[in-house]
Amino acid sequence: MANPIFSSLPTTIFEEMSGLARTLGAVNLGQGFPDDPGPDAIRAKAADAVLNGYNQYPPMAGLPELRQAVAGHYARTQGLDLDGASEVTITSGATEALAAAFLGLIEPGDEVVVFQPLYDSYLPVIRLAGGVPKLVSLQPPRWRFDRATLEAAFTERTRFVVLNNPNNPAGTVLPDEDLALLAELCVAHDVIAICDEVWEQVVFGNARHRPLIAYPGMRERCVKIGSAGKMFGLTGWKVGFLCAAPALTHSLARTHQFLTFTTPPNLQTAVAWGLENAEDWFQRMPRDLQRSRDRLAEGLKREGFAVLSSEGTYFLNLDLAASGIAEPDRDFCLRAVKEAGVAAIPVSALYEQDPVTSIVRLCFSKRDETLDSGIARLAKARELSVKGQA
């Protein structure tokens, strides 16, 4: 009496580890949410809109001022020429935007190239739409694909590719040559790219995010997905952006109308204001997160951990094998939360097949004291693990 696509799924690893952290009073470096409450002015706009604004159904596709603000933001930051009225749809978070893209575009039997490790909502909804996932495994420490890998994955039945860039959990920002290669294959095989770009504002140092929709041949065959929650560190707000050419937007918007129909108008009002008025936030936020990343990385290195590079997102990865830890990632994470009081995410949980089992993901969008406590507790977990190997 239940759909096996969903009923056979385990509890998501994020809920499992966060639940253990709550129950055990552990430091939570697992689930990706900030300790910081988010920009005061944007939160104040949302509160004012509840008290003094319109609280009934907003337009299905989103408030016109927000759709235009999204187009303006991407024009300023990424050089894109989007029409807010015909090419932007506001969704109840990026996960809903992904569902609208999968359900609105995939037809039964379509092959969908998906890179793992991956966000765990991708596969069940692709399958619900009748799609056939074609999994491509990315390997640490570079987490990149090459021409041979892509050419092996794309067939005459390939209709879609799902790209997460900047990548969670890897923390990578793909360079131009990788994106150009993927665009080339999409054009050659007449494939639509569904691009999960929710971390586009959370990029560090010399890394630069370029949207796939900007590459030659991709303007009409790309769905770009963004997230106000990630942009402003307000992960509970669930305000997403679906951007695509009008022919694609026609199907995306009609799918969205039967998923959530619309999104709270006060949050839309606040996000529209933020996109137009928060330039200081977009400058300061990545710098602050980079400092937190470096604090966590340096502290873990002092404790003997091997730390992989992080160019973007909230996440930093540990290489257990290179850190002298023989335990698989899931076993280490369970030991860490139960015996040392710190929650982390085993990256193997984000593979469906042939998982990498030596990488642990940590969230660094936390206060200094949270990071310092996490470092000390991870050091304890490492000590316990190494002793258990003896």
PDB file of C-alpha atoms in Angstrom, residues 49-151:
ATOM      1  CA  ALA A  49       5.711  42.228   5.909  1.00  0.00           C
ATOM      2  CA  VAL A  50       3.812  39.828   8.174  1.00  0.00           C
ATOM      3  CA  LEU A  51       2.463  42.628  10.364  1.00  0.00           C
ATOM      4  CA  ASN A  52       1.847  45.278   7.737  1.00  0.00           C
ATOM      5  CA  GLY A  53       1.846  43.508   4.393  1.00  0.00           C
ATOM      6  CA  TYR A  54      -0.243  41.108   2.360  1.00  0.00           C
ATOM      7  CA  ASN A  55      -0.685  37.621   3.851  1.00  0.00           C
ATOM      8  CA  GLN A  56      -2.991  35.936   1.348  1.00  0.00           C
ATOM      9  CA  TYR A  57      -2.035  33.913  -1.729  1.00  0.00           C
ATOM     10  CA  PRO A  58       0.655  35.658  -3.739  1.00  0.00           C
ATOM     11  CA  PRO A  59       0.947  34.984  -7.480  1.00  0.00           C
ATOM     12  CA  MET A  60       1.720  31.348  -8.234  1.00  0.00           C
ATOM     13  CA  ALA A  61       4.995  32.093 -10.027  1.00  0.00           C
ATOM     14  CA  GLY A  62       6.161  34.452  -7.275  1.00  0.00           C
ATOM     15  CA  LEU A  63       5.884  38.126  -6.406  1.00  0.00           C
ATOM     16  CA  PRO A  64       6.786  40.182  -9.487  1.00  0.00           C
ATOM     17  CA  GLU A  65       9.247  42.242  -7.440  1.00  0.00           C
ATOM     18  CA  LEU A  66      11.103  39.101  -6.342  1.00  0.00           C
ATOM     19  CA  ARG A  67      11.228  37.611  -9.834  1.00  0.00           C
ATOM     20  CA  GLN A  68      12.669  40.867 -11.115  1.00  0.00           C
ATOM     21  CA  ALA A  69      15.105  41.054  -8.175  1.00  0.00           C
ATOM     22  CA  VAL A  70      16.358  37.542  -8.967  1.00  0.00           C
ATOM     23  CA  ALA A  71      16.943  38.511 -12.603  1.00  0.00           C
ATOM     24  CA  GLY A  72      18.708  41.704 -11.509  1.00  0.00           C
ATOM     25  CA  HIS A  73      20.902  39.862  -9.005  1.00  0.00           C
ATOM     26  CA  TYR A  74      22.078  37.355 -11.602  1.00  0.00           C
ATOM     27  CA  ALA A  75      22.692  40.149 -14.116  1.00  0.00           C
ATOM     28  CA  ARG A  76      24.947  41.947 -11.647  1.00  0.00           C
ATOM     29  CA  THR A  77      26.763  38.937 -10.208  1.00  0.00           C
ATOM     30  CA  GLN A  78      26.927  36.469 -13.121  1.00  0.00           C
ATOM     31  CA  GLY A  79      26.294  38.515 -16.243  1.00  0.00           C
ATOM     32  CA  LEU A  80      23.067  36.697 -17.086  1.00  0.00           C
ATOM     33  CA  ASP A  81      20.261  38.283 -19.099  1.00  0.00           C
ATOM     34  CA  LEU A  82      17.123  36.729 -17.591  1.00  0.00           C
ATOM     35  CA  ASP A  83      13.598  38.055 -17.961  1.00  0.00           C
ATOM     36  CA  GLY A  84      11.963  38.012 -14.532  1.00  0.00           C
ATOM     37  CA  ALA A  85       8.459  37.736 -15.944  1.00  0.00           C
ATOM     38  CA  SER A  86       9.007  34.781 -18.291  1.00  0.00           C
ATOM     39  CA  GLU A  87      12.148  33.024 -17.056  1.00  0.00           C
ATOM     40  CA  VAL A  88      12.017  33.056 -13.218  1.00  0.00           C
ATOM     41  CA  THR A  89       9.710  31.039 -10.948  1.00  0.00           C
ATOM     42  CA  ILE A  90       9.807  31.292  -7.145  1.00  0.00           C
ATOM     43  CA  THR A  91       9.567  27.974  -5.292  1.00  0.00           C
ATOM     44  CA  SER A  92       9.295  26.816  -1.694  1.00  0.00           C
ATOM     45  CA  GLY A  93      12.978  26.080  -1.455  1.00  0.00           C
ATOM     46  CA  ALA A  94      15.496  24.635  -3.889  1.00  0.00           C
ATOM     47  CA  THR A  95      14.401  21.077  -3.093  1.00  0.00           C
ATOM     48  CA  GLU A  96      10.956  21.920  -4.441  1.00  0.00           C
ATOM     49  CA  ALA A  97      12.606  23.554  -7.449  1.00  0.00           C
ATOM     50  CA  LEU A  98      14.499  20.320  -8.106  1.00  0.00           C
ATOM     51  CA  ALA A  99      11.293  18.302  -7.780  1.00  0.00           C
ATOM     52  CA  ALA A 100       9.517  20.630 -10.213  1.00  0.00           C
ATOM     53  CA  ALA A 101      12.368  20.236 -12.698  1.00  0.00           C
ATOM     54  CA  PHE A 102      12.464  16.445 -12.439  1.00  0.00           C
ATOM     55  CA  LEU A 103       8.697  15.911 -12.458  1.00  0.00           C
ATOM     56  CA  GLY A 104       7.996  18.598 -15.025  1.00  0.00           C
ATOM     57  CA  LEU A 105      10.613  17.606 -17.599  1.00  0.00           C
ATOM     58  CA  ILE A 106      11.582  13.923 -17.279  1.00  0.00           C
ATOM     59  CA  GLU A 107       9.538  11.375 -19.190  1.00  0.00           C
ATOM     60  CA  PRO A 108       9.474   7.630 -18.392  1.00  0.00           C
ATOM     61  CA  GLY A 109      12.587   5.899 -19.682  1.00  0.00           C
ATOM     62  CA  ASP A 110      14.727   9.048 -19.965  1.00  0.00           C
ATOM     63  CA  GLU A 111      18.292   8.501 -18.807  1.00  0.00           C
ATOM     64  CA  VAL A 112      19.546  11.105 -16.336  1.00  0.00           C
ATOM     65  CA  VAL A 113      23.274  11.454 -15.677  1.00  0.00           C
ATOM     66  CA  VAL A 114      23.868  12.157 -11.978  1.00  0.00           C
ATOM     67  CA  PHE A 115      27.204  12.649 -10.228  1.00  0.00           C
ATOM     68  CA  GLN A 116      27.745  11.000  -6.849  1.00  0.00           C
ATOM     69  CA  PRO A 117      28.234  11.822  -4.000  1.00  0.00           C
ATOM     70  CA  LEU A 118      24.909  13.610  -4.316  1.00  0.00           C
ATOM     71  CA  TYR A 119      22.114  15.409  -2.505  1.00  0.00           C
ATOM     72  CA  ASP A 120      19.867  12.612  -1.339  1.00  0.00           C
ATOM     73  CA  SER A 121      16.619  13.987  -2.815  1.00  0.00           C
ATOM     74  CA  TYR A 122      17.793  13.592  -6.421  1.00  0.00           C
ATOM     75  CA  LEU A 123      17.384   9.881  -7.046  1.00  0.00           C
ATOM     76  CA  PRO A 124      13.953   9.152  -5.532  1.00  0.00           C
ATOM     77  CA  VAL A 125      12.291  12.040  -7.374  1.00  0.00           C
ATOM     78  CA  ILE A 126      14.036  11.219 -10.655  1.00  0.00           C
ATOM     79  CA  ARG A 127      12.682   7.675 -10.302  1.00  0.00           C
ATOM     80  CA  LEU A 128       9.237   8.948  -9.347  1.00  0.00           C
ATOM     81  CA  ALA A 129       9.221  10.831 -12.658  1.00  0.00           C
ATOM     82  CA  GLY A 130      10.135   7.602 -14.470  1.00  0.00           C
ATOM     83  CA  GLY A 131      13.730   8.606 -15.119  1.00  0.00           C
ATOM     84  CA  VAL A 132      16.614   6.142 -15.153  1.00  0.00           C
ATOM     85  CA  PRO A 133      19.601   7.498 -13.180  1.00  0.00           C
ATOM     86  CA  LYS A 134      23.024   6.913 -14.754  1.00  0.00           C
ATOM     87  CA  LEU A 135      25.438   7.304 -11.872  1.00  0.00           C
ATOM     88  CA  VAL A 136      28.919   8.750 -12.339  1.00  0.00           C
ATOM     89  CA  SER A 137      31.205   8.474  -9.307  1.00  0.00           C
ATOM     90  CA  LEU A 138      33.520  11.345  -8.429  1.00  0.00           C
ATOM     91  CA  GLN A 139      36.603  10.493  -6.391  1.00  0.00           C
ATOM     92  CA  PRO A 140      38.524  12.463  -3.756  1.00  0.00           C
ATOM     93  CA  PRO A 141      40.557  14.553  -3.488  1.00  0.00           C
ATOM     94  CA  ARG A 142      39.764  16.378  -6.772  1.00  0.00           C
ATOM     95  CA  TRP A 143      36.131  15.253  -7.247  1.00  0.00           C
ATOM     96  CA  ARG A 144      36.251  16.063 -10.990  1.00  0.00           C
ATOM     97  CA  PHE A 145      35.065  14.361 -14.162  1.00  0.00           C
ATOM     98  CA  ASP A 146      36.938  14.102 -17.459  1.00  0.00           C
ATOM     99  CA  ARG A 147      36.047  13.575 -21.118  1.00  0.00           C
ATOM    100  CA  ALA A 148      36.317   9.790 -20.970  1.00  0.00           C
ATOM    101  CA  THR A 149      34.024   9.640 -17.938  1.00  0.00           C
ATOM    102  CA  LEU A 150      31.371  11.835 -19.549  1.00  0.00           C
ATOM    103  CA  GLU A 151      31.514  10.130 -22.926  1.00  0.00           C
TER     104      GLU A 151
END
